[in-house]
PDB file of C-alpha atoms and ligand atoms in Angstrom:
ATOM      1  CA  UNK A   1    -167.412  87.789 -66.077  1.00  0.00           C
ATOM      2  CA  UNK A   2    -168.516  89.872 -68.908  1.00  0.00           C
ATOM      3  CA  UNK A   3    -167.409  88.747 -72.416  1.00  0.00           C
ATOM      4  CA  UNK A   4    -164.703  91.789 -72.041  1.00  0.00           C
ATOM      5  CA  UNK A   5    -163.136  90.655 -69.265  1.00  0.00           C
ATOM      6  CA  UNK A   6    -162.681  87.061 -70.489  1.00  0.00           C
ATOM      7  CA  UNK A   7    -161.466  88.171 -73.803  1.00  0.00           C
ATOM      8  CA  UNK A   8    -158.922  90.412 -71.878  1.00  0.00           C
ATOM      9  CA  UNK A   9    -158.006  87.319 -69.781  1.00  0.00           C
ATOM     10  CA  UNK A  10    -157.500  85.202 -72.784  1.00  0.00           C
ATOM     11  CA  UNK A  11    -155.164  88.146 -74.149  1.00  0.00           C
ATOM     12  CA  UNK A  12    -153.317  88.055 -70.949  1.00  0.00           C
ATOM     13  CA  UNK A  13    -152.749  84.358 -70.650  1.00  0.00           C
ATOM     14  CA  UNK A  14    -151.630  84.266 -74.305  1.00  0.00           C
ATOM     15  CA  UNK A  15    -149.064  87.120 -73.661  1.00  0.00           C
ATOM     16  CA  UNK A  16    -147.325  85.470 -70.973  1.00  0.00           C
ATOM     17  CA  UNK A  17    -147.203  81.946 -72.724  1.00  0.00           C
ATOM     18  CA  UNK A  18    -143.827  80.808 -73.645  1.00  0.00           C
ATOM     19  CA  UNK A  19    -143.474  80.319 -77.754  1.00  0.00           C
ATOM     20  CA  UNK A  20    -143.113  76.461 -77.319  1.00  0.00           C
ATOM     21  CA  UNK A  21    -146.403  76.272 -75.819  1.00  0.00           C
ATOM     22  CA  UNK A  22    -148.745  78.349 -78.179  1.00  0.00           C
ATOM     23  CA  UNK A  23    -151.365  76.144 -79.350  1.00  0.00           C
ATOM     24  CA  UNK A  24    -152.270  74.825 -81.618  1.00  0.00           C
ATOM     25  CA  UNK A  25    -148.751  74.639 -83.226  1.00  0.00           C
ATOM     26  CA  UNK A  26    -148.817  77.077 -85.927  1.00  0.00           C
ATOM     27  CA  UNK A  27    -145.998  78.970 -88.308  1.00  0.00           C
ATOM     28  CA  UNK A  28    -145.700  82.767 -87.531  1.00  0.00           C
ATOM     29  CA  UNK A  29    -144.186  84.653 -90.419  1.00  0.00           C
ATOM     30  CA  UNK A  30    -143.054  88.221 -89.455  1.00  0.00           C
ATOM     31  CA  UNK A  31    -142.566  90.579 -92.417  1.00  0.00           C
ATOM     32  CA  UNK A  32    -139.874  93.307 -92.169  1.00  0.00           C
ATOM     33  CA  UNK A  33    -139.429  96.077 -94.825  1.00  0.00           C
ATOM     34  CA  UNK A  34    -136.758  98.710 -94.351  1.00  0.00           C
ATOM     35  CA  UNK A  35    -133.953  98.812 -91.871  1.00  0.00           C
ATOM     36  CA  UNK A  36    -132.178 101.805 -92.018  1.00  0.00           C
ATOM     37  CA  UNK A  37    -133.377 103.407 -94.958  1.00  0.00           C
ATOM     38  CA  UNK A  38    -136.993 104.917 -95.673  1.00  0.00           C
ATOM     39  CA  UNK A  39    -139.543 103.183 -97.590  1.00  0.00           C
ATOM     40  CA  UNK A  40    -140.617 105.432-100.455  1.00  0.00           C
ATOM     41  CA  UNK A  41    -144.272 106.839 -99.962  1.00  0.00           C
ATOM     42  CA  UNK A  42    -144.253 105.794 -95.776  1.00  0.00           C
ATOM     43  CA  UNK A  43    -144.851 109.252 -94.401  1.00  0.00           C
ATOM     44  CA  UNK A  44    -145.388 108.033 -91.140  1.00  0.00           C
ATOM     45  CA  UNK A  45    -142.647 105.718 -91.247  1.00  0.00           C
ATOM     46  CA  UNK A  46    -144.362 102.861 -90.137  1.00  0.00           C
ATOM     47  CA  UNK A  47    -141.911 100.519 -92.144  1.00  0.00           C
ATOM     48  CA  UNK A  48    -138.586 101.682 -91.753  1.00  0.00           C
ATOM     49  CA  UNK A  49    -137.252 100.200 -88.520  1.00  0.00           C
ATOM     50  CA  UNK A  50    -133.946 101.735 -87.022  1.00  0.00           C
ATOM     51  CA  UNK A  51    -130.912  99.348 -87.141  1.00  0.00           C
ATOM     52  CA  UNK A  52    -130.623  99.895 -83.346  1.00  0.00           C
ATOM     53  CA  UNK A  53    -134.544  98.380 -83.112  1.00  0.00           C
ATOM     54  CA  UNK A  54    -133.742  95.548 -85.485  1.00  0.00           C
ATOM     55  CA  UNK A  55    -130.761  94.522 -83.140  1.00  0.00           C
ATOM     56  CA  UNK A  56    -133.251  94.166 -80.001  1.00  0.00           C
ATOM     57  CA  UNK A  57    -135.254  91.987 -82.247  1.00  0.00           C
ATOM     58  CA  UNK A  58    -132.754  90.281 -83.385  1.00  0.00           C
ATOM     59  CA  UNK A  59    -131.633  89.582 -79.489  1.00  0.00           C
ATOM     60  CA  UNK A  60    -135.247  88.411 -79.002  1.00  0.00           C
ATOM     61  CA  UNK A  61    -135.261  86.174 -81.976  1.00  0.00           C
ATOM     62  CA  UNK A  62    -132.135  84.806 -80.900  1.00  0.00           C
ATOM     63  CA  UNK A  63    -133.750  83.833 -77.158  1.00  0.00           C
ATOM     64  CA  UNK A  64    -136.103  81.728 -79.329  1.00  0.00           C
ATOM     65  CA  UNK A  65    -134.090  80.455 -82.115  1.00  0.00           C
ATOM     66  CA  UNK A  66    -134.760  77.208 -81.737  1.00  0.00           C
ATOM     67  CA  UNK A  67    -138.341  78.086 -82.986  1.00  0.00           C
ATOM     68  CA  UNK A  68    -137.055  79.751 -85.833  1.00  0.00           C
ATOM     69  CA  UNK A  69    -137.703  78.301 -89.375  1.00  0.00           C
ATOM     70  CA  UNK A  70    -137.077  78.826 -92.922  1.00  0.00           C
ATOM     71  CA  UNK A  71    -140.205  79.750 -94.387  1.00  0.00           C
ATOM     72  CA  UNK A  72    -141.191  76.950 -96.922  1.00  0.00           C
ATOM     73  CA  UNK A  73    -140.242  74.397 -93.756  1.00  0.00           C
ATOM     74  CA  UNK A  74    -142.372  76.200 -91.724  1.00  0.00           C
ATOM     75  CA  UNK A  75    -145.335  76.428 -93.965  1.00  0.00           C
ATOM     76  CA  UNK A  76    -144.935  72.721 -94.449  1.00  0.00           C
ATOM     77  CA  UNK A  77    -144.837  71.863 -91.111  1.00  0.00           C
ATOM     78  CA  UNK A  78    -147.287  74.521 -89.800  1.00  0.00           C
ATOM     79  CA  UNK A  79    -145.000  75.303 -86.833  1.00  0.00           C
ATOM     80  CA  UNK A  80    -141.787  77.875 -86.150  1.00  0.00           C
ATOM     81  CA  UNK A  81    -141.177  81.664 -86.210  1.00  0.00           C
ATOM     82  CA  UNK A  82    -140.014  82.675 -89.949  1.00  0.00           C
ATOM     83  CA  UNK A  83    -138.284  86.051 -90.874  1.00  0.00           C
ATOM     84  CA  UNK A  84    -139.345  87.906 -94.185  1.00  0.00           C
ATOM     85  CA  UNK A  85    -138.395  91.154 -95.760  1.00  0.00           C
ATOM     86  CA  UNK A  86    -140.366  92.570 -98.588  1.00  0.00           C
ATOM     87  CA  UNK A  87    -139.351  94.778-101.405  1.00  0.00           C
ATOM     88  CA  UNK A  88    -135.290  94.148-101.841  1.00  0.00           C
ATOM     89  CA  UNK A  89    -133.998  97.136 -99.937  1.00  0.00           C
ATOM     90  CA  UNK A  90    -130.288  97.491-100.080  1.00  0.00           C
ATOM     91  CA  UNK A  91    -130.093  97.682 -96.411  1.00  0.00           C
ATOM     92  CA  UNK A  92    -131.451  94.331 -95.824  1.00  0.00           C
ATOM     93  CA  UNK A  93    -128.064  93.148 -97.255  1.00  0.00           C
ATOM     94  CA  UNK A  94    -125.785  95.387 -95.475  1.00  0.00           C
ATOM     95  CA  UNK A  95    -127.953  95.917 -92.089  1.00  0.00           C
ATOM     96  CA  UNK A  96    -130.109  93.495 -91.536  1.00  0.00           C
ATOM     97  CA  UNK A  97    -128.674  90.051 -93.119  1.00  0.00           C
ATOM     98  CA  UNK A  98    -124.794  90.570 -91.246  1.00  0.00           C
ATOM     99  CA  UNK A  99    -126.928  90.456 -87.973  1.00  0.00           C
ATOM    100  CA  UNK A 100    -129.155  87.557 -88.946  1.00  0.00           C
ATOM    101  CA  UNK A 101    -126.350  85.362 -90.472  1.00  0.00           C
ATOM    102  CA  UNK A 102    -124.207  85.866 -87.639  1.00  0.00           C
ATOM    103  CA  UNK A 103    -127.163  84.733 -85.283  1.00  0.00           C
ATOM    104  CA  UNK A 104    -127.827  81.555 -87.720  1.00  0.00           C
ATOM    105  CA  UNK A 105    -131.499  82.704 -88.069  1.00  0.00           C
ATOM    106  CA  UNK A 106    -132.921  81.797 -91.605  1.00  0.00           C
ATOM    107  CA  UNK A 107    -134.752  84.241 -93.623  1.00  0.00           C
ATOM    108  CA  UNK A 108    -136.488  85.084 -96.956  1.00  0.00           C
ATOM    109  CA  UNK A 109    -136.260  88.169 -99.318  1.00  0.00           C
ATOM    110  CA  UNK A 110    -139.023  88.842-101.421  1.00  0.00           C
ATOM    111  CA  UNK A 111    -137.820  91.685-104.488  1.00  0.00           C
ATOM    112  CA  UNK A 112    -139.466  93.082-107.106  1.00  0.00           C
ATOM    113  CA  UNK A 113    -137.847  92.568-110.529  1.00  0.00           C
ATOM    114  CA  UNK A 114    -138.214  96.307-111.894  1.00  0.00           C
ATOM    115  CA  UNK A 115    -136.239  97.643-108.458  1.00  0.00           C
ATOM    116  CA  UNK A 116    -133.575  95.393-109.008  1.00  0.00           C
ATOM    117  CA  UNK A 117    -133.076  95.836-112.734  1.00  0.00           C
ATOM    118  CA  UNK A 118    -132.863  99.920-112.091  1.00  0.00           C
ATOM    119  CA  UNK A 119    -130.739  99.224-108.815  1.00  0.00           C
ATOM    120  CA  UNK A 120    -131.266 102.358-107.774  1.00  0.00           C
ATOM    121  CA  UNK A 121    -131.258 103.259-103.821  1.00  0.00           C
ATOM    122  CA  UNK A 122    -133.022 102.216-101.617  1.00  0.00           C
ATOM    123  CA  UNK A 123    -133.062  99.020-103.467  1.00  0.00           C
ATOM    124  CA  UNK A 124    -130.948  96.282-103.991  1.00  0.00           C
ATOM    125  CA  UNK A 125    -129.085  95.907-107.800  1.00  0.00           C
ATOM    126  CA  UNK A 126    -128.537  92.697-109.236  1.00  0.00           C
ATOM    127  CA  UNK A 127    -125.130  92.413-108.029  1.00  0.00           C
ATOM    128  CA  UNK A 128    -126.255  93.124-104.391  1.00  0.00           C
ATOM    129  CA  UNK A 129    -129.074  90.542-105.045  1.00  0.00           C
ATOM    130  CA  UNK A 130    -126.735  87.903-105.772  1.00  0.00           C
ATOM    131  CA  UNK A 131    -124.430  88.701-102.954  1.00  0.00           C
ATOM    132  CA  UNK A 132    -127.459  88.633-100.547  1.00  0.00           C
ATOM    133  CA  UNK A 133    -128.729  85.178-101.962  1.00  0.00           C
ATOM    134  CA  UNK A 134    -125.250  83.526-101.439  1.00  0.00           C
ATOM    135  CA  UNK A 135    -125.596  84.011 -97.789  1.00  0.00           C
ATOM    136  CA  UNK A 136    -125.966  80.840 -95.443  1.00  0.00           C
ATOM    137  CA  UNK A 137    -129.533  80.579 -94.696  1.00  0.00           C
ATOM    138  CA  UNK A 138    -131.067  83.185 -97.452  1.00  0.00           C
ATOM    139  CA  UNK A 139    -133.881  82.392 -99.486  1.00  0.00           C
ATOM    140  CA  UNK A 140    -134.856  84.835-102.384  1.00  0.00           C
ATOM    141  CA  UNK A 141    -138.678  85.014-103.451  1.00  0.00           C
ATOM    142  CA  UNK A 142    -140.627  87.164-105.850  1.00  0.00           C
ATOM    143  CA  UNK A 143    -142.589  90.142-105.331  1.00  0.00           C
ATOM    144  CA  UNK A 144    -143.898  91.179-108.867  1.00  0.00           C
ATOM    145  CA  UNK A 145    -142.426  92.824-111.553  1.00  0.00           C
ATOM    146  CA  UNK A 146    -143.758  96.003-111.138  1.00  0.00           C
ATOM    147  CA  UNK A 147    -145.206  96.039-107.490  1.00  0.00           C
ATOM    148  CA  UNK A 148    -148.421  96.942-108.838  1.00  0.00           C
ATOM    149  CA  UNK A 149    -151.969  95.406-107.440  1.00  0.00           C
ATOM    150  CA  UNK A 150    -152.024  91.608-108.960  1.00  0.00           C
ATOM    151  CA  UNK A 151    -155.848  91.919-108.400  1.00  0.00           C
ATOM    152  CA  UNK A 152    -155.812  94.552-110.915  1.00  0.00           C
ATOM    153  CA  UNK A 153    -154.009  92.761-113.743  1.00  0.00           C
ATOM    154  CA  UNK A 154    -155.463  91.396-116.891  1.00  0.00           C
ATOM    155  CA  UNK A 155    -154.364  87.552-117.462  1.00  0.00           C
ATOM    156  CA  UNK A 156    -151.377  88.520-119.729  1.00  0.00           C
ATOM    157  CA  UNK A 157    -149.992  91.219-117.209  1.00  0.00           C
ATOM    158  CA  UNK A 158    -150.264  88.601-114.392  1.00  0.00           C
ATOM    159  CA  UNK A 159    -148.299  86.081-116.505  1.00  0.00           C
ATOM    160  CA  UNK A 160    -145.829  88.579-116.882  1.00  0.00           C
ATOM    161  CA  UNK A 161    -145.759  89.598-113.233  1.00  0.00           C
ATOM    162  CA  UNK A 162    -145.805  86.068-111.875  1.00  0.00           C
ATOM    163  CA  UNK A 163    -144.429  83.442-114.719  1.00  0.00           C
ATOM    164  CA  UNK A 164    -142.214  86.039-116.270  1.00  0.00           C
ATOM    165  CA  UNK A 165    -140.163  87.579-112.998  1.00  0.00           C
ATOM    166  CA  UNK A 166    -140.060  83.706-111.683  1.00  0.00           C
ATOM    167  CA  UNK A 167    -138.176  82.721-114.711  1.00  0.00           C
ATOM    168  CA  UNK A 168    -136.080  85.881-114.534  1.00  0.00           C
ATOM    169  CA  UNK A 169    -135.248  85.702-110.954  1.00  0.00           C
ATOM    170  CA  UNK A 170    -134.417  81.970-111.705  1.00  0.00           C
ATOM    171  CA  UNK A 171    -131.869  82.795-114.104  1.00  0.00           C
ATOM    172  CA  UNK A 172    -130.477  85.809-112.262  1.00  0.00           C
ATOM    173  CA  UNK A 173    -129.678  83.650-109.221  1.00  0.00           C
ATOM    174  CA  UNK A 174    -129.274  80.152-111.057  1.00  0.00           C
ATOM    175  CA  UNK A 175    -131.497  78.566-108.520  1.00  0.00           C
ATOM    176  CA  UNK A 176    -135.278  77.749-108.579  1.00  0.00           C
ATOM    177  CA  UNK A 177    -137.592  80.308-107.297  1.00  0.00           C
ATOM    178  CA  UNK A 178    -140.631  79.056-105.211  1.00  0.00           C
ATOM    179  CA  UNK A 179    -141.606  81.651-103.053  1.00  0.00           C
ATOM    180  CA  UNK A 180    -143.560  84.988-103.772  1.00  0.00           C
ATOM    181  CA  UNK A 181    -145.570  87.417-101.676  1.00  0.00           C
ATOM    182  CA  UNK A 182    -148.297  89.426-102.991  1.00  0.00           C
ATOM    183  CA  UNK A 183    -147.573  93.339-103.522  1.00  0.00           C
ATOM    184  CA  UNK A 184    -149.695  95.646-101.306  1.00  0.00           C
ATOM    185  CA  UNK A 185    -151.209  92.158-100.405  1.00  0.00           C
ATOM    186  CA  UNK A 186    -153.658  92.318-103.075  1.00  0.00           C
ATOM    187  CA  UNK A 187    -154.890  88.650-103.856  1.00  0.00           C
ATOM    188  CA  UNK A 188    -158.220  87.036-104.366  1.00  0.00           C
ATOM    189  CA  UNK A 189    -159.332  83.492-106.013  1.00  0.00           C
ATOM    190  CA  UNK A 190    -157.789  84.612-109.569  1.00  0.00           C
ATOM    191  CA  UNK A 191    -154.801  85.487-108.652  1.00  0.00           C
ATOM    192  CA  UNK A 192    -154.116  82.811-106.279  1.00  0.00           C
ATOM    193  CA  UNK A 193    -154.873  80.383-109.034  1.00  0.00           C
ATOM    194  CA  UNK A 194    -152.368  81.817-111.339  1.00  0.00           C
ATOM    195  CA  UNK A 195    -149.662  82.008-108.789  1.00  0.00           C
ATOM    196  CA  UNK A 196    -150.081  77.991-108.331  1.00  0.00           C
ATOM    197  CA  UNK A 197    -150.035  77.968-112.377  1.00  0.00           C
ATOM    198  CA  UNK A 198    -146.681  80.051-112.379  1.00  0.00           C
ATOM    199  CA  UNK A 199    -144.933  77.109-110.365  1.00  0.00           C
ATOM    200  CA  UNK A 200    -144.802  78.942-107.018  1.00  0.00           C
ATOM    201  CA  UNK A 201    -145.437  76.512-104.054  1.00  0.00           C
ATOM    202  CA  UNK A 202    -145.351  79.042-101.021  1.00  0.00           C
ATOM    203  CA  UNK A 203    -146.996  83.016-101.290  1.00  0.00           C
ATOM    204  CA  UNK A 204    -147.144  85.291 -98.534  1.00  0.00           C
ATOM    205  CA  UNK A 205    -150.167  87.463 -98.056  1.00  0.00           C
ATOM    206  CA  UNK A 206    -150.060  90.804 -95.925  1.00  0.00           C
ATOM    207  CA  UNK A 207    -153.000  89.661 -93.922  1.00  0.00           C
ATOM    208  CA  UNK A 208    -152.161  89.100 -89.869  1.00  0.00           C
ATOM    209  CA  UNK A 209    -152.410  85.738 -88.819  1.00  0.00           C
ATOM    210  CA  UNK A 210    -150.917  82.321 -88.356  1.00  0.00           C
ATOM    211  CA  UNK A 211    -150.188  79.436 -91.046  1.00  0.00           C
ATOM    212  CA  UNK A 212    -151.361  76.137 -89.638  1.00  0.00           C
ATOM    213  CA  UNK A 213    -150.382  72.597 -91.140  1.00  0.00           C
ATOM    214  CA  UNK A 214    -153.013  71.568 -93.867  1.00  0.00           C
ATOM    215  CA  UNK A 215    -153.684  75.399 -94.777  1.00  0.00           C
ATOM    216  CA  UNK A 216    -153.304  76.799 -98.056  1.00  0.00           C
ATOM    217  CA  UNK A 217    -149.692  77.313 -98.791  1.00  0.00           C
ATOM    218  CA  UNK A 218    -150.382  80.162-101.454  1.00  0.00           C
ATOM    219  CA  UNK A 219    -152.353  82.131 -98.838  1.00  0.00           C
ATOM    220  CA  UNK A 220    -150.002  82.120 -95.843  1.00  0.00           C
ATOM    221  CA  UNK A 221    -150.876  84.981 -93.293  1.00  0.00           C
ATOM    222  CA  UNK A 222    -148.288  87.183 -92.078  1.00  0.00           C
ATOM    223  CA  UNK A 223    -147.493  89.485 -88.920  1.00  0.00           C
ATOM    224  CA  UNK A 224    -146.180  92.868 -89.860  1.00  0.00           C
ATOM    225  CA  UNK A 225    -143.387  94.244 -88.049  1.00  0.00           C
ATOM    226  CA  UNK A 226    -143.674  98.235 -87.457  1.00  0.00           C
ATOM    227  CA  UNK A 227    -140.741 100.887 -86.746  1.00  0.00           C
ATOM    228  CA  UNK A 228    -142.196 101.335 -83.211  1.00  0.00           C
ATOM    229  CA  UNK A 229    -142.450  97.451 -82.382  1.00  0.00           C
ATOM    230  CA  UNK A 230    -140.140  97.135 -79.314  1.00  0.00           C
ATOM    231  CA  UNK A 231    -139.005  93.575 -78.310  1.00  0.00           C
ATOM    232  CA  UNK A 232    -142.034  92.912 -76.262  1.00  0.00           C
ATOM    233  CA  UNK A 233    -144.700  93.960 -78.758  1.00  0.00           C
ATOM    234  CA  UNK A 234    -142.791  91.562 -81.206  1.00  0.00           C
ATOM    235  CA  UNK A 235    -142.912  88.674 -78.796  1.00  0.00           C
ATOM    236  CA  UNK A 236    -146.849  89.777 -78.200  1.00  0.00           C
ATOM    237  CA  UNK A 237    -147.361  89.728 -81.924  1.00  0.00           C
ATOM    238  CA  UNK A 238    -145.637  86.241 -82.215  1.00  0.00           C
ATOM    239  CA  UNK A 239    -147.850  85.315 -79.473  1.00  0.00           C
ATOM    240  CA  UNK A 240    -151.178  86.192 -81.568  1.00  0.00           C
ATOM    241  CA  UNK A 241    -151.874  89.070 -79.509  1.00  0.00           C
ATOM    242  CA  UNK A 242    -152.364  91.352 -82.712  1.00  0.00           C
ATOM    243  CA  UNK A 243    -154.280  89.042 -84.913  1.00  0.00           C
ATOM    244  CA  UNK A 244    -157.292  90.837 -84.361  1.00  0.00           C
ATOM    245  CA  UNK A 245    -155.377  93.492 -87.096  1.00  0.00           C
ATOM    246  CA  UNK A 246    -157.051  90.667 -90.015  1.00  0.00           C
ATOM    247  CA  UNK A 247    -160.126  92.154 -89.049  1.00  0.00           C
ATOM    248  CA  UNK A 248    -159.393  95.489 -90.617  1.00  0.00           C
ATOM    249  CA  UNK A 249    -158.336  94.137 -93.903  1.00  0.00           C
TER     250      UNK A 249
HETATM  251 ZN1   ZN B   1    -144.148  95.419-101.451  1.00  0.00          ZN
END
């Protein structure tokens, strides 16, 4: 059997493996963007799921609900499936949240300060963000002040994007903010250390992969969910079948 056949055989066996039997245990962090509205600049509509498709994802996630976890707990334990949303779209509150809360599935939303302050569609306003933060199972995290690539920032700019945004968000929601995600997935050693210095304990990347116990909690891989992903592809992604995408970034 040649190497390609071996590889395909491995992929097939993983595809049909129940989530509970994934080995070694790992935390799989899913990242959604918009559900219903259109992500600005997303001309190919990759990151704008339809509500109907999202509903099918929720049904699949409910079928593995015992494996779902809040992000910080999943990262700490190195197991489970965590649901996250980037950018803070208004439809996270009005479309996604009601379905997830009804299903009892915890999730984390990473918001950009300027988007919230401006409160202009398609993003959440301050009041809407407070409403979202008050829902059961919801964690709010930071996603920079301006949504620029943190790797392009000077030390002073980094401080504003990280420490300043964390303090602003903590004041707005009257609760500690300990999680963040890197805008555009842009991170290097300097940015990672600045995130730690700013007081974050969990930081999520955009690189495909799974987080294992003992891995760096400030470089947590995530798995992108796309508009055309059906429930089968979502399951395949959770099983790691799309982790080869990490080689592309
Ligand atoms: Zn973003």
